[in-house]
PDB file of C-alpha atoms in Angstrom:
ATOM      1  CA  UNK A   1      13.685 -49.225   8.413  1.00 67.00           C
ATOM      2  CA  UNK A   2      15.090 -48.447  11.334  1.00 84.00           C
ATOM      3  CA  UNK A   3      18.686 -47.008  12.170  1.00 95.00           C
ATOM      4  CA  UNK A   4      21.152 -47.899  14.773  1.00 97.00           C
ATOM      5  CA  UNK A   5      19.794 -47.600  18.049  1.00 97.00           C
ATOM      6  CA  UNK A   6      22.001 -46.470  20.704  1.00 98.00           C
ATOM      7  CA  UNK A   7      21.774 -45.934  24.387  1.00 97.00           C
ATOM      8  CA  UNK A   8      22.003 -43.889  26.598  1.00 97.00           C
ATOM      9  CA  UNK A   9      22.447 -40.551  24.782  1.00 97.00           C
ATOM     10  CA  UNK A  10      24.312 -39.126  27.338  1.00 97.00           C
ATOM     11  CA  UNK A  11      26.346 -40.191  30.644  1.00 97.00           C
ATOM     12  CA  UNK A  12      28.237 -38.529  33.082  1.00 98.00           C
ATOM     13  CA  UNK A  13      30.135 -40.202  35.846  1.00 97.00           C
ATOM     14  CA  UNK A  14      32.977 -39.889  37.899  1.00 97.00           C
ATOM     15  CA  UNK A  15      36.511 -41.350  37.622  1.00 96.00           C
ATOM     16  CA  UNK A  16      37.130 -45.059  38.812  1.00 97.00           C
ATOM     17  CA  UNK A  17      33.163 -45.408  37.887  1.00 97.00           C
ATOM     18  CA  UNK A  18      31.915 -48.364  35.533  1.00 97.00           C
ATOM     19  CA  UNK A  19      30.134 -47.353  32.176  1.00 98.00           C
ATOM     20  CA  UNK A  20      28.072 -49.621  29.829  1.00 98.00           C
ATOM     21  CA  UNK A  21      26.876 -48.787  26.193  1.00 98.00           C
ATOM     22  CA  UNK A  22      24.496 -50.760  24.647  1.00 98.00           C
ATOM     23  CA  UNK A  23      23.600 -50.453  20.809  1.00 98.00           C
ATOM     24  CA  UNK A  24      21.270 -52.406  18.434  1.00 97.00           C
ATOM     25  CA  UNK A  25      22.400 -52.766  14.721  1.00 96.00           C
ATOM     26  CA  UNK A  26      20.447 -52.176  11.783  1.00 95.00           C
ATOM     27  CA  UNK A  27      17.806 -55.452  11.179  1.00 93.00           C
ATOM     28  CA  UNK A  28      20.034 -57.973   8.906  1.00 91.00           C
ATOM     29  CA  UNK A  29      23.133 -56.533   9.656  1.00 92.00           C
ATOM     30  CA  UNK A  30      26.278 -58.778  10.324  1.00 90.00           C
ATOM     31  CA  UNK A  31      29.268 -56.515  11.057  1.00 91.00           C
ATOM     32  CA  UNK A  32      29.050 -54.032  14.391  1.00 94.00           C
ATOM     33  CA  UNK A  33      31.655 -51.888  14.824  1.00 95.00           C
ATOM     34  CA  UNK A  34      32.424 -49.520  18.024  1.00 97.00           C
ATOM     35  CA  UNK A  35      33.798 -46.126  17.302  1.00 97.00           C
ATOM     36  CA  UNK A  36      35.584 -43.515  19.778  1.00 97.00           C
ATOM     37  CA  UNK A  37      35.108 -40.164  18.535  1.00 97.00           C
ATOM     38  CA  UNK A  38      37.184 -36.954  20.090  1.00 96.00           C
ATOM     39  CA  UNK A  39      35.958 -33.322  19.482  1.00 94.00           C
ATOM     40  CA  UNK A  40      37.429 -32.270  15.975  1.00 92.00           C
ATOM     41  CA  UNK A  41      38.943 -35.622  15.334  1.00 94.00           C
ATOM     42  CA  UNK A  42      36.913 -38.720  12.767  1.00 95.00           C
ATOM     43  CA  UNK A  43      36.082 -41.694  14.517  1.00 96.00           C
ATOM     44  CA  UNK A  44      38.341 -44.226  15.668  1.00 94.00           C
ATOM     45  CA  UNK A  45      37.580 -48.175  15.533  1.00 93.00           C
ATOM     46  CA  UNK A  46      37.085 -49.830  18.905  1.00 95.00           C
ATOM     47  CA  UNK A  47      36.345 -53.115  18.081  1.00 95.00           C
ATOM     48  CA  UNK A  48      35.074 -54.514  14.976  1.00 93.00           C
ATOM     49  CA  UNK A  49      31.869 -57.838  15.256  1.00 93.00           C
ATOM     50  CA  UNK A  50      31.382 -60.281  12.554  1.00 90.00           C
ATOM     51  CA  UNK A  51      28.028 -62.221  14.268  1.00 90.00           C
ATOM     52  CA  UNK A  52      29.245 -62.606  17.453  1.00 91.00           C
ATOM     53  CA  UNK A  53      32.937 -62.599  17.132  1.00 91.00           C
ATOM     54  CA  UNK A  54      35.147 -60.151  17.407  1.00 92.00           C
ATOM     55  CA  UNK A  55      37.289 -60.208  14.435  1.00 87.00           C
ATOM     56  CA  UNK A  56      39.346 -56.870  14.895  1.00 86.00           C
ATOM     57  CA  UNK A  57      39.758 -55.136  18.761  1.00 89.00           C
ATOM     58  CA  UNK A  58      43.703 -54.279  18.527  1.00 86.00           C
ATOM     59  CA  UNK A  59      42.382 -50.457  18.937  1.00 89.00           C
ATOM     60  CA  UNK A  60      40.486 -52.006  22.738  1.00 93.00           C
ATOM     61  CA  UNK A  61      42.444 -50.896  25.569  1.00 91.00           C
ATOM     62  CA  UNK A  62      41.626 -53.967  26.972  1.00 90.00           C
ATOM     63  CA  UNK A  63      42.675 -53.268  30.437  1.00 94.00           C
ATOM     64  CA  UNK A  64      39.966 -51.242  31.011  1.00 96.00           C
ATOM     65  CA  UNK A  65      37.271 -52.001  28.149  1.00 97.00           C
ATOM     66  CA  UNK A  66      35.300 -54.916  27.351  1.00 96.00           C
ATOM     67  CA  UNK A  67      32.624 -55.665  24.428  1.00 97.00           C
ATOM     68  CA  UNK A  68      30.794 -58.751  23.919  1.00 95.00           C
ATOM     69  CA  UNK A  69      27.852 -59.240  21.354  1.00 95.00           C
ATOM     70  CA  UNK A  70      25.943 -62.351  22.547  1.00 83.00           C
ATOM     71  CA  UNK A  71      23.859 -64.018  19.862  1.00 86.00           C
ATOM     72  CA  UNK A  72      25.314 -61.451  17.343  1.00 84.00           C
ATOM     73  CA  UNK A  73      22.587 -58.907  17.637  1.00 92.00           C
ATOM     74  CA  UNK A  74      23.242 -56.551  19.899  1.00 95.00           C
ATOM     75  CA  UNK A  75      26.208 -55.591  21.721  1.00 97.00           C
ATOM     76  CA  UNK A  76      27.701 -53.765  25.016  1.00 97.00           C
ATOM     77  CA  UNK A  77      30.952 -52.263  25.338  1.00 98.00           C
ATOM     78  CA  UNK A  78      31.906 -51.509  28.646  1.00 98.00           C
ATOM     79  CA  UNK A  79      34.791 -49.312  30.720  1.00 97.00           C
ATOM     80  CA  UNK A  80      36.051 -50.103  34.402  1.00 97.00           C
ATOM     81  CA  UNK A  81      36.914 -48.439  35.623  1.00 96.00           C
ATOM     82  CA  UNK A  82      36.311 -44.673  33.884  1.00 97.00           C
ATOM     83  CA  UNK A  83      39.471 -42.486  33.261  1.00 96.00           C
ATOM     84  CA  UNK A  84      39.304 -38.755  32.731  1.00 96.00           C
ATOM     85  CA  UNK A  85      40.595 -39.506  28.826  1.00 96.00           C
ATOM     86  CA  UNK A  86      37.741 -41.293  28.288  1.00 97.00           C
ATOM     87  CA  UNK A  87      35.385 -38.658  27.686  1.00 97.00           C
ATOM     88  CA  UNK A  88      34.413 -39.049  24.037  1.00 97.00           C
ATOM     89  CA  UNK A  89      31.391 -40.079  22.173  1.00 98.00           C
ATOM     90  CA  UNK A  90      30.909 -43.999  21.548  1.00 98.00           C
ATOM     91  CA  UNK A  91      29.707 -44.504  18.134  1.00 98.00           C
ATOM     92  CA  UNK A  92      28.165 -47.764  17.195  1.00 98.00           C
ATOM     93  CA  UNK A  93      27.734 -48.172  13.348  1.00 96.00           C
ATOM     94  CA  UNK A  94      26.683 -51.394  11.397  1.00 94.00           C
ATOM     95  CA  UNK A  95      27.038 -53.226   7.366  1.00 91.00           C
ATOM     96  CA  UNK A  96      25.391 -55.580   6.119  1.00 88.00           C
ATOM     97  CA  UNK A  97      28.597 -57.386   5.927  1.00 75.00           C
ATOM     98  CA  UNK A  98      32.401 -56.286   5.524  1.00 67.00           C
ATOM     99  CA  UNK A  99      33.036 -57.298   1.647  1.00 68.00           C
ATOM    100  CA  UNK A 100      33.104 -55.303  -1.423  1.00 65.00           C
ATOM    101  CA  UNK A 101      30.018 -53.230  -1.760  1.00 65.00           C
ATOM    102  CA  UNK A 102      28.058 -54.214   1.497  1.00 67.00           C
ATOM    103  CA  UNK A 103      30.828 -52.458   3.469  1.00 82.00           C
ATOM    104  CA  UNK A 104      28.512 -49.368   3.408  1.00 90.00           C
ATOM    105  CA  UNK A 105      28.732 -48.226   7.425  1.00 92.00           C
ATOM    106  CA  UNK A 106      25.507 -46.474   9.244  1.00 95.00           C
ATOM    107  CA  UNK A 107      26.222 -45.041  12.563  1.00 97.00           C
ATOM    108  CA  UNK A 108      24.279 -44.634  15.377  1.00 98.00           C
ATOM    109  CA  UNK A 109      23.429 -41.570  17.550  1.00 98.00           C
ATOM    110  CA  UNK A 110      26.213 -41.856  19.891  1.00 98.00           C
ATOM    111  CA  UNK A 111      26.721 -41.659  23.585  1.00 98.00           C
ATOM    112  CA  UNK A 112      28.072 -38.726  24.692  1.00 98.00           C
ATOM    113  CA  UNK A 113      30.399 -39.840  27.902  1.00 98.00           C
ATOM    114  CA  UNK A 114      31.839 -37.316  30.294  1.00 98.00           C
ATOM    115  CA  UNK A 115      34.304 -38.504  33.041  1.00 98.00           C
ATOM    116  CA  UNK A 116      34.452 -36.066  35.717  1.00 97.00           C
TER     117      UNK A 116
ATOM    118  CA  UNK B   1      51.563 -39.834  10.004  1.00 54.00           C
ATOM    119  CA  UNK B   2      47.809 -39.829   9.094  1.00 58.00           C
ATOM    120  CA  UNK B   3      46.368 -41.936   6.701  1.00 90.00           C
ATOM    121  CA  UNK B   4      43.576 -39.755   4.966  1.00 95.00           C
ATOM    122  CA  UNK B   5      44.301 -35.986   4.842  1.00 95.00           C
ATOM    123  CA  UNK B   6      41.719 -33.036   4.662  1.00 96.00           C
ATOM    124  CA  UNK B   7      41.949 -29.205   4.776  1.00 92.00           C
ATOM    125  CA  UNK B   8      39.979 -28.871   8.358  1.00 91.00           C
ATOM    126  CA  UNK B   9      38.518 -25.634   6.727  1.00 90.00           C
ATOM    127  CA  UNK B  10      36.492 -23.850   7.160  1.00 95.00           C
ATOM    128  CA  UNK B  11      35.698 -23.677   3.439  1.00 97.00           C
ATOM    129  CA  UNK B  12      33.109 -21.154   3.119  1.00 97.00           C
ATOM    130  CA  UNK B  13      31.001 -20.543  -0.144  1.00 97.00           C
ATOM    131  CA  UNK B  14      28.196 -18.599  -1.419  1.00 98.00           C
ATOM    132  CA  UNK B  15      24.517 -20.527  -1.463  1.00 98.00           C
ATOM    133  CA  UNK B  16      24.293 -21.814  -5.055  1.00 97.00           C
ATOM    134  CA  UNK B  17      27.915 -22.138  -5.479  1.00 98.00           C
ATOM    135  CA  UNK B  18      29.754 -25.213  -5.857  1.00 98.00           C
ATOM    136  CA  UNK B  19      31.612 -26.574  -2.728  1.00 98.00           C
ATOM    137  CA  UNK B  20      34.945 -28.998  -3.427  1.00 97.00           C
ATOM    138  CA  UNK B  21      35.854 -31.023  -0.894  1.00 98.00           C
ATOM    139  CA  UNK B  22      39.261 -33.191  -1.385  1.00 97.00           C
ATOM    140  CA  UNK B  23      40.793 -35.846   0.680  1.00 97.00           C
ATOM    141  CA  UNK B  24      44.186 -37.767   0.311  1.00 97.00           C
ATOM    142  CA  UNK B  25      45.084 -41.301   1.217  1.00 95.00           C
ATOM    143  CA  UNK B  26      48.403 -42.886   1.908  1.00 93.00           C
ATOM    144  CA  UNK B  27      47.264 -46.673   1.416  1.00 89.00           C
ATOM    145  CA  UNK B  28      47.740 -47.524  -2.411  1.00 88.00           C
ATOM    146  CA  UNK B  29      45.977 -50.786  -0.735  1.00 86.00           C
ATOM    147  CA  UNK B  30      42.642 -48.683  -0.259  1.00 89.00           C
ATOM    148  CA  UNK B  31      39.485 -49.758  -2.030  1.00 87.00           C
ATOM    149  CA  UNK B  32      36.641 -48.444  -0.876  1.00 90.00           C
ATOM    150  CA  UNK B  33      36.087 -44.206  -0.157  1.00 94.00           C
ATOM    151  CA  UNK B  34      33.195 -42.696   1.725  1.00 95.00           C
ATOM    152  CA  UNK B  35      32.051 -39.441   2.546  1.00 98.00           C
ATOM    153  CA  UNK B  36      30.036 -38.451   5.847  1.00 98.00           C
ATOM    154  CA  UNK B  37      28.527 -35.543   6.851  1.00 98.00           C
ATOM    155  CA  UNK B  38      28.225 -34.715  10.174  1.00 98.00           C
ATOM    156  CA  UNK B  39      26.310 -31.778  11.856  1.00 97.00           C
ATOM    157  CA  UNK B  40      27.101 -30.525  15.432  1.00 95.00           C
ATOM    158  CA  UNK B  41      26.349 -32.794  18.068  1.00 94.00           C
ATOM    159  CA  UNK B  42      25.475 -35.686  15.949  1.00 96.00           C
ATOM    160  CA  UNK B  43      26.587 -38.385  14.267  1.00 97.00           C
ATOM    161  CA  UNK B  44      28.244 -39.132  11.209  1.00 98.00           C
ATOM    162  CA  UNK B  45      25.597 -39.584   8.498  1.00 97.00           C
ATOM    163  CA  UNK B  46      26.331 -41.480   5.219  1.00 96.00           C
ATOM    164  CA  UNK B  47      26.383 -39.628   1.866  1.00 96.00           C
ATOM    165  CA  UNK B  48      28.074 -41.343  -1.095  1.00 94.00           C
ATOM    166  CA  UNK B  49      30.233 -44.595  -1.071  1.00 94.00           C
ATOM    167  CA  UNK B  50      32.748 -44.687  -4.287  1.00 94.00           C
ATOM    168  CA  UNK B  51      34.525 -48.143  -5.396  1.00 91.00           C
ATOM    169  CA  UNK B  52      35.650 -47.090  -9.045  1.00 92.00           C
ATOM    170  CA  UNK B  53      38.153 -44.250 -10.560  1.00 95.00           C
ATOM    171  CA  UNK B  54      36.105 -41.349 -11.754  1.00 96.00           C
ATOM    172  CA  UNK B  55      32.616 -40.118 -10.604  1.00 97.00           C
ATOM    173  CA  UNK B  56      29.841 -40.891  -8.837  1.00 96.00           C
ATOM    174  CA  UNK B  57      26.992 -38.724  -8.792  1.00 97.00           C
ATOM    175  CA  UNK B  58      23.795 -38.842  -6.596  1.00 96.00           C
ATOM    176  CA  UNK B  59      21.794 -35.703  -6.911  1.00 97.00           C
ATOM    177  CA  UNK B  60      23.554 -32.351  -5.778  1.00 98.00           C
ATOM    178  CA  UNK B  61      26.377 -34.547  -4.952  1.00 98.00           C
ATOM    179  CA  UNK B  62      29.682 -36.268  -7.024  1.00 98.00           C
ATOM    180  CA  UNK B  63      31.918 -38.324  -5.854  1.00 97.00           C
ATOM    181  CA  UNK B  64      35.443 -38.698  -7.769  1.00 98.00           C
ATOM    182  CA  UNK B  65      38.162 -40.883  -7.295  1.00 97.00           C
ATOM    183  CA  UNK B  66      41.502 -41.192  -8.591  1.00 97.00           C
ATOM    184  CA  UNK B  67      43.608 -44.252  -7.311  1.00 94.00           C
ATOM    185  CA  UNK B  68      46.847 -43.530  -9.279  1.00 95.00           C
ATOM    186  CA  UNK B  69      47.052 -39.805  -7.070  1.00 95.00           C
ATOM    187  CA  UNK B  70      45.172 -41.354  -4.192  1.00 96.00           C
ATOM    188  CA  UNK B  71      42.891 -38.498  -4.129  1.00 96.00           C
ATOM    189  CA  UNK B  72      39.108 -38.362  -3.528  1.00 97.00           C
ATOM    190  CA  UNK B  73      37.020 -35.515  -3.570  1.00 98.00           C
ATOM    191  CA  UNK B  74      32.952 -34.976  -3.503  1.00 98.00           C
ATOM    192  CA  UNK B  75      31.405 -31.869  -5.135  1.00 98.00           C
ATOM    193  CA  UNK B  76      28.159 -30.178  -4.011  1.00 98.00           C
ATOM    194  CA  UNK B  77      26.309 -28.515  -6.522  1.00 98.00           C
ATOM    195  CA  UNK B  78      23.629 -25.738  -5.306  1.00 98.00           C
ATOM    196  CA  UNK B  79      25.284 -25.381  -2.008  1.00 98.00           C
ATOM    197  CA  UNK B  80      22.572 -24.840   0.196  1.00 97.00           C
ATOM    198  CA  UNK B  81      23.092 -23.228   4.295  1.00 97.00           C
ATOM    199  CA  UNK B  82      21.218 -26.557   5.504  1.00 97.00           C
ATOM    200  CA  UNK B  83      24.572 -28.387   3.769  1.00 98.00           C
ATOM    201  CA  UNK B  84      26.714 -26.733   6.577  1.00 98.00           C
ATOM    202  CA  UNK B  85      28.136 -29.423   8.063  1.00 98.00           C
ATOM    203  CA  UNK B  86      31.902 -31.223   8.655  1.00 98.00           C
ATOM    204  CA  UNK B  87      32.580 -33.621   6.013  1.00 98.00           C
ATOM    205  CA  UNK B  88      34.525 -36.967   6.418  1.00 98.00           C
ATOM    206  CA  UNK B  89      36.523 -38.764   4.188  1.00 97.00           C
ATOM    207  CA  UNK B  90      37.263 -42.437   5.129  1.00 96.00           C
ATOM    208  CA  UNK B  91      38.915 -45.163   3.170  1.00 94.00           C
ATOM    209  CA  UNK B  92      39.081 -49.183   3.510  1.00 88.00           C
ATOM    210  CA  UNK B  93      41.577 -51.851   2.489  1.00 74.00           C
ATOM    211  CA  UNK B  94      40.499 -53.977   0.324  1.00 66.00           C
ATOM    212  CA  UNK B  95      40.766 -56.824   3.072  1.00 65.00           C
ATOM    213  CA  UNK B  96      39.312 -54.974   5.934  1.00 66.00           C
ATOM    214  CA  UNK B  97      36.353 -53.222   6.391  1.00 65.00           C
ATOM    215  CA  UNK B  98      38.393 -51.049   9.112  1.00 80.00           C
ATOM    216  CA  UNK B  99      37.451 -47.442   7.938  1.00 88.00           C
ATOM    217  CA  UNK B 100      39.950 -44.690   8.264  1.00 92.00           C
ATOM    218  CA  UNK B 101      38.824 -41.503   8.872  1.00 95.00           C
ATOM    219  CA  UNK B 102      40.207 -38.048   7.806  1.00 96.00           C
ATOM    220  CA  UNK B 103      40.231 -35.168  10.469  1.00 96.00           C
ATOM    221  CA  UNK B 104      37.051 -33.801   8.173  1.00 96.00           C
ATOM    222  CA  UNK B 105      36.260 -30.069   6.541  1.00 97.00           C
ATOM    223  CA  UNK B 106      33.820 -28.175   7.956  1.00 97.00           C
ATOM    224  CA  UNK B 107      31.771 -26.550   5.270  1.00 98.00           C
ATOM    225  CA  UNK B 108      29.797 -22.961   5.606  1.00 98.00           C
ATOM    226  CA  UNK B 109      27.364 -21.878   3.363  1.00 97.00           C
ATOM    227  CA  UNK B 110      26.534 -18.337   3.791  1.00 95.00           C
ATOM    228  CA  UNK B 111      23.502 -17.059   2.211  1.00 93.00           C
TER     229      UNK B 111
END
């Protein structure tokens, strides 16, 4: 089966630039979830997708990032425009569904952004 | 204040020993515990999910969980060097699926 497919791997831009991440859940998974990670910090939920709704984004800065999952497959989140703090990776993970025991999260490999 | 605590290490033992690796939660609300590993550049890969006070065990590794000290810890048995990693704990609500993550303990296995 396989994983969480991210892209791209890596991205490097500079300040006031656009960025778009795209990632494809796990077959059969419901819930996509976006994830900011900093270097020696865990993740930190973006955005959370039940199909194609978003059910949780209070952590979106929303002035500057966007998500949207059409047909609740895959999903984009966007930044415009690019701030020097933004350099992170972007973490997509997926579940099967958010209850009880299907909560179990699989993360893809992550895009690597650096804002120059 | 941060609402899953770990040592950030490192915690370094012998190959064959047994590593502990413990994790504290502030949400009595919490439910559902997961550990991660994560190697150096990559992403967080998952290793044991634990719903139930007491263990969990899935080959080298155990799971325990003890909801009246909100306190989770997994056990490696047979540390090998290929285990070197950072390890995450993360908890969930029993409402939410939003997973809080702990800072996580980076592991070394010497030989």
């Amino acid at each position: 089966e396989a994983g969480v497919v991210q892209s791209p791997r890596y991205k490097i831009i500079e300040k006031k630039q656009p960025v778009a991440f795209w990632c494809n859940p796990i077959s059969g998974h419901n819930t996509l979830y976006w994830y900011l990670q900093n270097l020696g910090q865990g993740p930190e939920l973006l955005i959370r997708y039940e199909n194609e709704e978003a059910v949780d984004d209070s952590q979106l800065p929303k002035d500057r990032f966007s998500a949207e999952r059409l047909k609740g497959v895959d999903s984009t989140l966007k930044i415009q425009p690019a701030e020097l703090g933004d350099s992170a990776v972007y973490l997509c993970a997926s579940s099967l569904d958010w209850r009880g025991s299907y909560n179990e999260q699989f993360f893809g490999p992550g895009t690597r952004l650096t804002v120059l | 204040q941060k609402e899953v605590e770990q040592n950030s290490g490192p915690l370094s033992v012998p190959e064959g020993a047994i590593a502990s690796l413990n994790c504290t939660y502030s949400d009595r609300g919490s439910q559902s515990f997961f550990w991660y590993r994560q190697y150096s550049g990559k992403s967080p890969e998952l290793i044991m999910s634990i719903y139930s006070n007491g263990d969990k065990e899935d080959g080298r590794f155990t799971a325990q969980l003890n909801k009246a000290s909100q306190y989770v810890s997994l056990l490696i048995r047979d540390s090998q060097p290929s285990d070197s990693a950072t390890y995450l704990c993360a908890a969930a609500t029993e409402n939410t699926d939003k997973l809080i993550f702990g800072t996580g303990t980076r592991l070394q296995v010497f030989p």
